[in-house]
Coordinates of C-alpha atoms in Angstrom, one line a residue:
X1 CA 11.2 19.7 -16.5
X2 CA 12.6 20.9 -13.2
X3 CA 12.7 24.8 -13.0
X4 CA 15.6 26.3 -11.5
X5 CA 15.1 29.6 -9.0
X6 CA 17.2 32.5 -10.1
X7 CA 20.5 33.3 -8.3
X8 CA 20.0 35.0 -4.7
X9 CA 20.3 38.7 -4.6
X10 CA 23.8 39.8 -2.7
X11 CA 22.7 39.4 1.0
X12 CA 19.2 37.4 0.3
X13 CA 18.8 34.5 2.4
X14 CA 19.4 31.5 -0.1
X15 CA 16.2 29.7 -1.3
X16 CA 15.5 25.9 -0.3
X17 CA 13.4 25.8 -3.0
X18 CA 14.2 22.1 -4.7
X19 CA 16.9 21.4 -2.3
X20 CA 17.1 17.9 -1.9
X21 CA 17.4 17.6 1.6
X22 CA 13.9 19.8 2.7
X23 CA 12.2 18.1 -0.9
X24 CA 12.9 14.7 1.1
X25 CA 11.5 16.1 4.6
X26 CA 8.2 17.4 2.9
X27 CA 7.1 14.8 1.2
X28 CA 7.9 12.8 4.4
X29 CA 4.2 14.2 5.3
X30 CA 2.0 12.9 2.7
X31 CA 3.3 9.6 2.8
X32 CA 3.2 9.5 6.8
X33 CA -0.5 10.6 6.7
X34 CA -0.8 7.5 4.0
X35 CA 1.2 5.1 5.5
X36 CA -0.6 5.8 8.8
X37 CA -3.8 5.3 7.4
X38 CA -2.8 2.2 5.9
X39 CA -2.8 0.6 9.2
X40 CA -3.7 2.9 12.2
X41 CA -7.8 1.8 11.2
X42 CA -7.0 -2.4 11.7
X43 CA -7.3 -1.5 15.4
X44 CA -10.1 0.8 15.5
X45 CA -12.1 -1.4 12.9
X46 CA -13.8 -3.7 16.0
X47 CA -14.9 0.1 17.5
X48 CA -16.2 1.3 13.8
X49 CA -17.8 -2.3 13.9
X50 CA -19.5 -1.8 17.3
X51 CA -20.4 2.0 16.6
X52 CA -21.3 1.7 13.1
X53 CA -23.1 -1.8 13.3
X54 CA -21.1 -3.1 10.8
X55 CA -21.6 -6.3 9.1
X56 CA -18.3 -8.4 8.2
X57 CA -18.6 -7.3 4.5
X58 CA -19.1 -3.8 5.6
X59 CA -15.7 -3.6 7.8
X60 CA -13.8 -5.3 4.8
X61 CA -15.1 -2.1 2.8
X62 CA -14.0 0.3 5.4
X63 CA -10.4 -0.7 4.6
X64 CA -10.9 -1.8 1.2
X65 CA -12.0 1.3 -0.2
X66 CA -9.4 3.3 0.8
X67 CA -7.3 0.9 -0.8
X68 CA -9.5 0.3 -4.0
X69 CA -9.0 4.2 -4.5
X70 CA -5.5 4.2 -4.1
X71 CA -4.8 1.1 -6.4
X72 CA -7.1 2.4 -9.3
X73 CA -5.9 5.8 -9.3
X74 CA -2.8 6.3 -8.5
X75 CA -0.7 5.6 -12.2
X76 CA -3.4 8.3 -13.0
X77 CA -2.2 10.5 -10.2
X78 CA 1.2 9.8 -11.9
X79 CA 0.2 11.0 -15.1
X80 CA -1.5 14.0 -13.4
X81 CA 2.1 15.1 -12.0
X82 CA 4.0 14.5 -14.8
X83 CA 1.5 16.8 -16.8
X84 CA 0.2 19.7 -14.8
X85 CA 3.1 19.6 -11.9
X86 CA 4.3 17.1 -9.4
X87 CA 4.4 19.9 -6.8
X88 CA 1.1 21.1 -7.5
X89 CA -0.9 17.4 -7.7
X90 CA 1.3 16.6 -4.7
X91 CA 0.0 19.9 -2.7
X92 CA -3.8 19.5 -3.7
X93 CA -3.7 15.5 -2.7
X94 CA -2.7 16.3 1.0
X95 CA -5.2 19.2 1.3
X96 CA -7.8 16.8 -0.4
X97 CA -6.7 13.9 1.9
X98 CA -6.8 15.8 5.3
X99 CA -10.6 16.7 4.5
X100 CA -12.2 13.6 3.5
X101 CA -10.2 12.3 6.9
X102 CA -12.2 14.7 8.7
X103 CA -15.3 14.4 7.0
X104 CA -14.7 10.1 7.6
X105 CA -15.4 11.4 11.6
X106 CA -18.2 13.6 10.7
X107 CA -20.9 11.6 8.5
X108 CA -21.8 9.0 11.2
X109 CA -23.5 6.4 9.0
X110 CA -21.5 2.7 7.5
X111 CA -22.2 4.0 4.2
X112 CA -20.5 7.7 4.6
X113 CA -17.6 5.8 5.9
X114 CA -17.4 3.6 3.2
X115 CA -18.1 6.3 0.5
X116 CA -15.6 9.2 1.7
X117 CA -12.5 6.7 2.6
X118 CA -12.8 5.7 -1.1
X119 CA -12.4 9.6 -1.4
X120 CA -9.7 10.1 1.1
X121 CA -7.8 6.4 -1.1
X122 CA -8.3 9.4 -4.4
X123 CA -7.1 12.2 -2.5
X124 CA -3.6 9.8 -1.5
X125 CA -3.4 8.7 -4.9
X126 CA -3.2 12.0 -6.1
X127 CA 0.0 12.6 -3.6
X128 CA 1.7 9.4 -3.3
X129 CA 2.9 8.9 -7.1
X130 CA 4.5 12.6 -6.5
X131 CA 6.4 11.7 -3.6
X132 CA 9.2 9.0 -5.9
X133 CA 8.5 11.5 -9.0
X134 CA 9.9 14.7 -6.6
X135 CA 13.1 12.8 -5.2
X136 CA 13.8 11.6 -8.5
X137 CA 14.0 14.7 -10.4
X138 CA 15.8 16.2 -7.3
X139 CA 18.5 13.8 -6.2
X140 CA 20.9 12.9 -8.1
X141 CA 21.5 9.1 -9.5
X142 CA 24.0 8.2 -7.4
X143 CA 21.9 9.7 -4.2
X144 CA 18.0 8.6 -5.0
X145 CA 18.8 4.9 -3.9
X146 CA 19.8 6.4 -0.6
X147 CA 16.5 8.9 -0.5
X148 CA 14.1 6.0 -1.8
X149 CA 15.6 4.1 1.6
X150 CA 14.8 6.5 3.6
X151 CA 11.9 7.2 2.1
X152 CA 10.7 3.2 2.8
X153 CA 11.6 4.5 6.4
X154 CA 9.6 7.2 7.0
X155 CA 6.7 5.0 5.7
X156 CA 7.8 2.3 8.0
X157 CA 7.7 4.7 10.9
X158 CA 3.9 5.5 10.1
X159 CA 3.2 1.8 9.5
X160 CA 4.5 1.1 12.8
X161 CA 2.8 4.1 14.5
X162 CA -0.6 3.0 13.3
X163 CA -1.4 0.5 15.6
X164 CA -0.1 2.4 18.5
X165 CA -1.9 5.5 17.8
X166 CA -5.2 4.2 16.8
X167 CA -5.6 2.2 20.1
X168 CA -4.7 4.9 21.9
X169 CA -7.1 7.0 19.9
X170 CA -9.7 4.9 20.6
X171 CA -9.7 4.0 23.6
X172 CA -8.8 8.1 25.0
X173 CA -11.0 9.9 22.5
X174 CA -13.1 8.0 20.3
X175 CA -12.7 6.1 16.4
X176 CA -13.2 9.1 14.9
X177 CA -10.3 10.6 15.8
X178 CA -8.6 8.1 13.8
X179 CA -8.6 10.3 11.3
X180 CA -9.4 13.6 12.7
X181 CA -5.1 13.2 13.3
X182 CA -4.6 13.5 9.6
X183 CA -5.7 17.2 9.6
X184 CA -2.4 19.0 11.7
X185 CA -0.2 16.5 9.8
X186 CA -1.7 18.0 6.6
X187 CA -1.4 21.8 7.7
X188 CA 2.3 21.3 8.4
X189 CA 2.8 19.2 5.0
X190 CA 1.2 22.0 3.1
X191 CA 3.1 24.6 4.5
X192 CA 6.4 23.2 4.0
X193 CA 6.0 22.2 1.0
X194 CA 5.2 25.3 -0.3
X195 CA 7.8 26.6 0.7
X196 CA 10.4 23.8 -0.4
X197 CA 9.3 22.3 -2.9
X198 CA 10.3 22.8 -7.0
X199 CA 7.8 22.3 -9.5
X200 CA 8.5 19.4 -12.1
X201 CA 6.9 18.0 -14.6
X202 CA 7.2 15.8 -17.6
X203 CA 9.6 16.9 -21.1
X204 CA 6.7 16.2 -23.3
X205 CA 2.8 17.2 -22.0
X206 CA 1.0 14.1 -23.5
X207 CA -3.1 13.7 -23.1
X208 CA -4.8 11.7 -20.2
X209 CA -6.0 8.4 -21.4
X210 CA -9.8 8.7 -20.6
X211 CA -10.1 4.8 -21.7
X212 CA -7.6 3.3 -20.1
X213 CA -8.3 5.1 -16.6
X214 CA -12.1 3.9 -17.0
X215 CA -10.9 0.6 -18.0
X216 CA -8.5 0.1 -15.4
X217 CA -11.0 1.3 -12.1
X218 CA -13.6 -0.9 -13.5
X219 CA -11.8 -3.7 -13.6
X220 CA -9.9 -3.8 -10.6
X221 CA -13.3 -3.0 -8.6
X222 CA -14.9 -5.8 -10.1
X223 CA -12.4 -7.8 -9.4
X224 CA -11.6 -6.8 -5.6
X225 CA -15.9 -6.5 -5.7
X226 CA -15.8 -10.3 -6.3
X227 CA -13.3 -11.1 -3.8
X228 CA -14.9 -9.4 -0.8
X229 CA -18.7 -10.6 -1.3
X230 CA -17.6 -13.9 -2.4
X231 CA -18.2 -14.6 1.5
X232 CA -21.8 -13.4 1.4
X233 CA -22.1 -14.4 -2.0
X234 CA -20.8 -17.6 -2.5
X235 CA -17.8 -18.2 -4.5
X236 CA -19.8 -20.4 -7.4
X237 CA -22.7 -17.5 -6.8
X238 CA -23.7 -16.2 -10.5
X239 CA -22.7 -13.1 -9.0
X240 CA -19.4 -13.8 -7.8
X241 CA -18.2 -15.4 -11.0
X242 CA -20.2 -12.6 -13.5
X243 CA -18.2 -9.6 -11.4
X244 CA -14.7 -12.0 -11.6
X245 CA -15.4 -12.7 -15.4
X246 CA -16.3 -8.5 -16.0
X247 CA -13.8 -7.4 -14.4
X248 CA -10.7 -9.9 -15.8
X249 CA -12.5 -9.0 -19.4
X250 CA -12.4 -5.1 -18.4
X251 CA -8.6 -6.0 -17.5
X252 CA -7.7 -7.6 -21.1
X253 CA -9.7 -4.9 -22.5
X254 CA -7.5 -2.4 -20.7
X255 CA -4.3 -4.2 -22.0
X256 CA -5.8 -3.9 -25.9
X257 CA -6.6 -0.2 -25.7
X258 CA -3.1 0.5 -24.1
X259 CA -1.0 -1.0 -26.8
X260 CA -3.4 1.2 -29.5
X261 CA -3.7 4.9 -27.8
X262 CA -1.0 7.5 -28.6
X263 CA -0.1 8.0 -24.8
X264 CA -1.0 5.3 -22.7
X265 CA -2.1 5.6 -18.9
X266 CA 0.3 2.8 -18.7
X267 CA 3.0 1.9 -21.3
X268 CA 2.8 -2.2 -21.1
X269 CA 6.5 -1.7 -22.5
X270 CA 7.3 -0.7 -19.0
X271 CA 6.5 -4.9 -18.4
X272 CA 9.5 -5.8 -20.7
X273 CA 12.3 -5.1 -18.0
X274 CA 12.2 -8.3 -16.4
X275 CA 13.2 -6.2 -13.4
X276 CA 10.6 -3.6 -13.5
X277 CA 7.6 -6.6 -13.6
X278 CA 8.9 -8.7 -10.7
X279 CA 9.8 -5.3 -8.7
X280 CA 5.6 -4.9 -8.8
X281 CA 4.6 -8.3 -8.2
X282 CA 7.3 -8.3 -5.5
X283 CA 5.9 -5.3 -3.9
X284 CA 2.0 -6.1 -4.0
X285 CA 3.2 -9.5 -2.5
X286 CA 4.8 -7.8 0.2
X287 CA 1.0 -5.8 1.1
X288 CA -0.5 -8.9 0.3
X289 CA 1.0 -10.6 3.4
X290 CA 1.1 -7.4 5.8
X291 CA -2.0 -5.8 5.2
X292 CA -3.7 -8.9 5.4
X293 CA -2.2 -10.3 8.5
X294 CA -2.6 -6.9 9.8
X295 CA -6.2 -7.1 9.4
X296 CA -7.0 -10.6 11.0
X297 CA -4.3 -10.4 13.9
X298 CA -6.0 -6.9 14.9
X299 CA -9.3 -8.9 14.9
X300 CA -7.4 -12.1 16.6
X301 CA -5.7 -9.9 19.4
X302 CA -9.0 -7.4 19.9
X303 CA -11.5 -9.8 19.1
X304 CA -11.0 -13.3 20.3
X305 CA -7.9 -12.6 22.6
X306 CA -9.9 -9.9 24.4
X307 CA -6.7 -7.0 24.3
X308 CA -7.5 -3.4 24.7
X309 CA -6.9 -0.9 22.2
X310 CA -3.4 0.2 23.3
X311 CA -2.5 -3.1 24.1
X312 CA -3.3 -4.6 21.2
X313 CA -1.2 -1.5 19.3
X314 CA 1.7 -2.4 21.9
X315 CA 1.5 -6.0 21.1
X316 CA 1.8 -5.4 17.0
X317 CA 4.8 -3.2 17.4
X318 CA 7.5 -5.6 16.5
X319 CA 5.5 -6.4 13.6
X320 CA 5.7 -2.8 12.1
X321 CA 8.2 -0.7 14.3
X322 CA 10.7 -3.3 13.5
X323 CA 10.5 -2.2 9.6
X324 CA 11.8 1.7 10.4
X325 CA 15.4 -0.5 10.7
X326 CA 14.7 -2.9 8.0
X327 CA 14.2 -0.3 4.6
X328 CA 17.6 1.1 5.5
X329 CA 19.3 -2.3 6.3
X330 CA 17.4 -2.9 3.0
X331 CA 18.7 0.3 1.7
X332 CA 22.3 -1.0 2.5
X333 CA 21.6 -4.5 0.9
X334 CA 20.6 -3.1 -2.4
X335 CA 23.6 -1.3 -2.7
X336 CA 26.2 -3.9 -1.9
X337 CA 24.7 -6.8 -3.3
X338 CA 22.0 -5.1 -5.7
X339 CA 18.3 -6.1 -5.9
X340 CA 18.2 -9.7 -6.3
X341 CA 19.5 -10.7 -3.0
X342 CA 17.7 -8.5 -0.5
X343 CA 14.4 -8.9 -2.7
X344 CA 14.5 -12.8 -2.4
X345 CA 16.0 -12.9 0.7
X346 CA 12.7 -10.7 2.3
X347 CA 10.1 -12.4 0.5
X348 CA 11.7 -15.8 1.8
X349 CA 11.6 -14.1 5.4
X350 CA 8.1 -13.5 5.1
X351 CA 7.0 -16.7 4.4
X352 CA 8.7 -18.1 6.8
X353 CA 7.1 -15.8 9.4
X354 CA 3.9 -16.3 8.4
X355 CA 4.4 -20.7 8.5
X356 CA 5.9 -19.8 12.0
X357 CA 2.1 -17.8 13.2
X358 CA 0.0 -21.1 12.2
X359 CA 1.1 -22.2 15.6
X360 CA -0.3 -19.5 17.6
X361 CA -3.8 -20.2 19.3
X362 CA -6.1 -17.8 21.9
X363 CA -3.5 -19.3 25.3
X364 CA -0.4 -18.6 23.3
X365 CA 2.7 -17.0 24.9
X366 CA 3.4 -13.4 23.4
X367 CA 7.0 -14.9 22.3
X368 CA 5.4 -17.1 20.1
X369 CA 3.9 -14.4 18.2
X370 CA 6.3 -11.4 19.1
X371 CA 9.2 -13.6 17.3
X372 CA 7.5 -13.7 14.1
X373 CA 6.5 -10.5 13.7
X374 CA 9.7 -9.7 13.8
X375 CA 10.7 -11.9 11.2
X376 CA 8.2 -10.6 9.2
X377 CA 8.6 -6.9 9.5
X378 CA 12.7 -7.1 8.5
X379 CA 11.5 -9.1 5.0
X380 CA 8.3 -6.8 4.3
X381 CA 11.0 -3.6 5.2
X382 CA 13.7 -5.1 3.0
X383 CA 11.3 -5.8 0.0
X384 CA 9.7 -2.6 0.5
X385 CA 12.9 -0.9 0.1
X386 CA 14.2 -3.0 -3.3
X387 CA 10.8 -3.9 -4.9
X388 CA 10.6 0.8 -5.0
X389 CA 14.1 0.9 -6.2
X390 CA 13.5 -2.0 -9.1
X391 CA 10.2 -0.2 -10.3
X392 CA 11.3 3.9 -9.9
X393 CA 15.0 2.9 -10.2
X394 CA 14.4 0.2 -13.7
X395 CA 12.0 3.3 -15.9
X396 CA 13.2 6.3 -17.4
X397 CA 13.4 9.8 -15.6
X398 CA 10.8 11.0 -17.9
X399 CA 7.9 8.2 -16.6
X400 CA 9.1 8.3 -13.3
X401 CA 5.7 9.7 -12.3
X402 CA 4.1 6.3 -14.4
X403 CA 6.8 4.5 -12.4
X404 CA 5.8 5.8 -8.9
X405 CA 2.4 5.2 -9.7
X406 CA 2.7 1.8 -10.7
X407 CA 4.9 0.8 -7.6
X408 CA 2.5 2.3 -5.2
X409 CA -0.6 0.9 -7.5
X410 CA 1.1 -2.2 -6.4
X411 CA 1.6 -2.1 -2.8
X412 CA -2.2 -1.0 -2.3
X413 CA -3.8 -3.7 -4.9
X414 CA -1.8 -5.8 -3.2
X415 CA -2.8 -5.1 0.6
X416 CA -6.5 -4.3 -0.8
X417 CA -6.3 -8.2 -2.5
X418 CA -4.3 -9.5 0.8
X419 CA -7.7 -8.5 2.5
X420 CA -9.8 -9.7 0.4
X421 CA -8.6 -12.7 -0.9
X422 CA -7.1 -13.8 3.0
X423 CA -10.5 -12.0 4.2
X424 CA -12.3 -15.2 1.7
X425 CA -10.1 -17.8 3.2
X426 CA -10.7 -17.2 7.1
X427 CA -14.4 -16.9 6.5
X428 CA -14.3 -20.4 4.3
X429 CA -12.0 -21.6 6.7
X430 CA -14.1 -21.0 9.8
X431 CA -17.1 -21.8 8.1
X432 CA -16.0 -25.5 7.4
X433 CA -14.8 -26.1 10.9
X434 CA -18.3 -24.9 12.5
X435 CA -20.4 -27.0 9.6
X436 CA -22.9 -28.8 11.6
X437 CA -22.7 -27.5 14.7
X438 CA -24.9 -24.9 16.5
X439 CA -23.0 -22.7 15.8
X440 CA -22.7 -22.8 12.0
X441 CA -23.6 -19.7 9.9
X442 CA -22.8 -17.7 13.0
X443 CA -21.2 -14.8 10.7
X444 CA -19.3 -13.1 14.1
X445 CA -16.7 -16.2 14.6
X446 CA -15.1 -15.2 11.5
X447 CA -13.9 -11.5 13.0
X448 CA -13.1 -13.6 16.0
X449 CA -16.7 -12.8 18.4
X450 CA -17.4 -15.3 20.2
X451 CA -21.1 -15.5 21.1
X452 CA -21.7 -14.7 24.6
X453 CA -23.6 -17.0 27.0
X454 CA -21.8 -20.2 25.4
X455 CA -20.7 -23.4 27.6
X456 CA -16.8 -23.8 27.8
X457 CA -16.7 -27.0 25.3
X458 CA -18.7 -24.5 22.4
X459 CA -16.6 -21.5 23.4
X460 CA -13.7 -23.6 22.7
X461 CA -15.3 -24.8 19.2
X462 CA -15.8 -21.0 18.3
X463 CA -12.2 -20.3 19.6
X464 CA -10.4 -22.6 17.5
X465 CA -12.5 -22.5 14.5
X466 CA -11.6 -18.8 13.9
X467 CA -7.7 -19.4 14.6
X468 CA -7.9 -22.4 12.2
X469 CA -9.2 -20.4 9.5
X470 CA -6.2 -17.7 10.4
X471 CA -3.8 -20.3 10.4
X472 CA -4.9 -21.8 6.8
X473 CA -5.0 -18.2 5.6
X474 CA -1.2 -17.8 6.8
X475 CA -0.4 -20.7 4.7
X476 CA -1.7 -19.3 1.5
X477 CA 0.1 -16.2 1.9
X478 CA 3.0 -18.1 2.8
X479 CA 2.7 -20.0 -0.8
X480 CA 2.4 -16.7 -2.5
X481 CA 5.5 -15.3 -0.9
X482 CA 7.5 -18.0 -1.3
X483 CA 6.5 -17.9 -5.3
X484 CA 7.5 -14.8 -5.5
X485 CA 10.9 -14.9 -3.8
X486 CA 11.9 -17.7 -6.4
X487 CA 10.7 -15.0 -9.5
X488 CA 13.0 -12.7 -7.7
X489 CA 16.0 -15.2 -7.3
X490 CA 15.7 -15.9 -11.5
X491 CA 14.8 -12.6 -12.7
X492 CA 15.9 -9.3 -10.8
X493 CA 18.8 -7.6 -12.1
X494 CA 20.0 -3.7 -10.5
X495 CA 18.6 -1.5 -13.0
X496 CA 21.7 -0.4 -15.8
X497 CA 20.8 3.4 -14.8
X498 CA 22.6 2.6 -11.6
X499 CA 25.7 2.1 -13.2
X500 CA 25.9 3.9 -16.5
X501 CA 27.4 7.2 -17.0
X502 CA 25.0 10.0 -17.0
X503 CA 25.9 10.8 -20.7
X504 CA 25.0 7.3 -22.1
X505 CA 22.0 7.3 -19.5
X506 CA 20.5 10.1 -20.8
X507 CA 21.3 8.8 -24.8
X508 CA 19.2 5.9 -23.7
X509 CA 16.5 7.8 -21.8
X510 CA 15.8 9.9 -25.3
X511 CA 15.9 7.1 -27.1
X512 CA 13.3 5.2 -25.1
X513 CA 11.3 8.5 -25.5
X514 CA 11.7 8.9 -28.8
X515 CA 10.5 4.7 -29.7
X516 CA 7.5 3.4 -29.2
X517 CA 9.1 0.3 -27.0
X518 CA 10.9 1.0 -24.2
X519 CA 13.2 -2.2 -24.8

């Protein structure tokens, strides 16, 4: 539970300790330093790949990683919070994150990379469940929509910053520096939010759920595992299908042991709010399409288009820096219409975004792509913005760690699957367009490299066998949103907590503790 500071002495400068407007501002940090992460390495991945030696299966695990740690551990970085202290998990998760940043710099070797950005996806899921689980025991009810849409903001700012400061980055100082950046952003987040923030944690202190955590990483790596070497692999390969079939069977298992243990990792009973369930499909459907476009149209503009660094960052702009005005006019949408509409209503946007990139080719006008971006940036900021409010906003105060674990478990299995599974697609994709010519099992055409030394008619081959495969991946994720947007037309409904009075709120809240279903 929330402590309170004891009253000032006569004269004493009043603390700001738990005040909701500094809690807000310092947890701003973390989730910069994460949302910058998230896509600031899409434009330094080519200059990894050239430093490194990297093959194609290698750079997917340079971003995959990070976002294999995040997905797998942050409802247990939840948990952490609501037992031992949101402030203090939140506090040791940026320290933790701004050193494997600058040890990512340091170890010089493919494999390091790989290894420590898993360790830097830990260190964020440590923070990122804390920074919902702090505004929501600090703001009121009536208040935390407006803090959750500025919230969505400030990670749309860093989402949008990524691009732009990684090229520049790159191209001034060097990849490493990449994350080398993370390390002042950390010092100031640490500092502040010492200083601001209140401890909270959890009524009840419940045990960790050894079983289910192992359960849950294991299967979501073997899972992702399958997905990303099914390109080296072979998706009918014994070893593609065995890690798909372990890891969906680790993933039942997981389901089982949580209905049986005394204090889940993950009540499943969270799943019965209709809204809850489509708020975390909605929201790893929104990372699905913008991490994995990200990835390919950083390869597409660096790669096969030839753009520099900054340029490259300049040109993706509208694609992210549009979003710091969509989560508020999502923010606004919520609370006049509620969550349906501006749910839908993005996830619709985004499909229709992505059908609108298939046409785009290596001599295409920057309108052509500048346009969609845009349209794709206000649906991924208005889902953003409803899908956090229809997870944090739909569980009780109590699990709101759980809750903001379980919303950002979805946005990075999401953008680590949108990799993956779009990652699978290109790669097929550019594959079958090559078959039988000289240039077939040429593994560089599916980052966009196009050999050099090649005659105009095989350059051209090359050129358009790598945008075919982008546009068919485009199309997939199109189908996916589009899905989803119709799930969120039927089912989302505002959470009641928005609208009850506090009294019969918190009647319901200790009964939900007190059952073992929360509906």
């Amino acid at each position: 539970m929330p402590t309170h500071p004891s009253p000032a002495a006569p004269g004493a400068r009043p603390s700001r300790r738990g005040a909701p407007g500094p809690t807000l501002a310092a947890v701003c940090f973390g989730l910069f330093m994460v949302g910058l992460d998230g896509t600031v390495v899409s434009v330094a991945n080519p200059a990894i790949s050239a430093s490194l030696g990297t093959s194609f299966a290698e750079l997917q695990w340079i971003t995959n990683a990070y976002l294999l740690g995040l997905a797998v551990f942050l409802i247990l970085g939840g948990k952490l919070g609501d037992r031992f202290g949101r402030r203090r998990m939140y506090l040791v998760g940026v320290a933790a994150f701004a050193v494997t940043s600058v040890a990512i710099g340091l170890v010089g070797t493919t494999g390091g990379v790989i290894a420590f950005r898993a360790l830097q996806g830990l260190s964020a899921a440590l923070l990122m469940p804390q920074t919902l689980a702090l505004l929501r025991a600090t703001f009121p009810k009536e208040k935390f929509g407006t803090a959750v849409g500025i919230w969505g903001g400030v990670s749309s700012v860093a989402i949008a910053a990524g691009p732009i400061v990684g090229g520049l980055l790159v191209e001034q100082a060097g990849w490493e520096w990449v994350f080398y950046i993370n390390a002042p952003i950390a010092v100031i987040g640490l500092v502040l939010g010492s200083r601001v923030l209140e401890e909270s944690t959890a009524p009840a202190r419940t045990r960790i759920d050894v079983p289910g955590v192992v359960l849950l990483a294991l299967g979501l790596l073997a899972v992702v595992l399958a997905v990303v070497q099914s390109e080296s692999w072979g998706w009918t390969s014994p070893l593609t299908l065995g890690a798909l079939v372990v890891g969906l069977a680790l993933l039942v298992a997981f389901g089982l042991v949580e209905q049986r243990v005394a204090h889940p990792l993950l009540p499943l009973q969270l799943f019965r709010n209709p809204t809850l369930t489509v708020g975390a499909v909605a929201v790893a459907v929104n990372f699905f399409a913008l991490f994995g476009v990200t990835f390919f149209l950083s390869l597409f503009l660096l790669n096969l288009r030839g753009a520099d660094g900054l340029t490259a960052g300049l040109m993706l702009l509208p694609l992210s820096g549009v979003s710091i005005v969509a989560s508020p006019i999502g923010a606004a949408l919520v609370a006049r219409f509620g969550i349906r509409v501006p749910m839908a209503t993005g996830l619709v946007l985004i499909a229709a975004a992505l059908l609108a990139l298939t046409g785009i080719d290596v001599d295409s006008p920057y309108l052509g792509m500048a346009v969609p971006f845009v349209v794709l940036a206000l649906g991924v900021g208005m889902v953003m913005t409803a899908g956090a409010d229809a997870i944090v906003g739909s569980a009780p105060v109590q699990l709101a760690g759980v809750a903001g674990g379980l919303q950002a478990t979805s946005l990075q299995l999401g953008g680590a699957l949108g990799t993956a599974v779009l990652a699978a697609v290109v790669s097929a994709g550019t594959a079958a367009r090559l078959d039988g010519t000289a240039l077939a099992g040429t593994e560089g055409v599916a980052q966009g490299l196009v050999p050099d030394g090649l005659d105009a008619a095989t350059t051209a081959l090359a050129q358009d066998a790598f945008a075919g495969g982008l546009h068919t991946a485009f199309v997939v994720a199109a189908v996916v949103a589009l899905l989803a947007g119709v799930a969120a037309a039927v089912f989302a409904r505002t959470p009641r907590a928005h609208h009850e009075a506090p009294e019969v709120l918190a009647e319901t809240e200790a009964a939900l503790a007190a059952g073992p279903a929360l509906r």
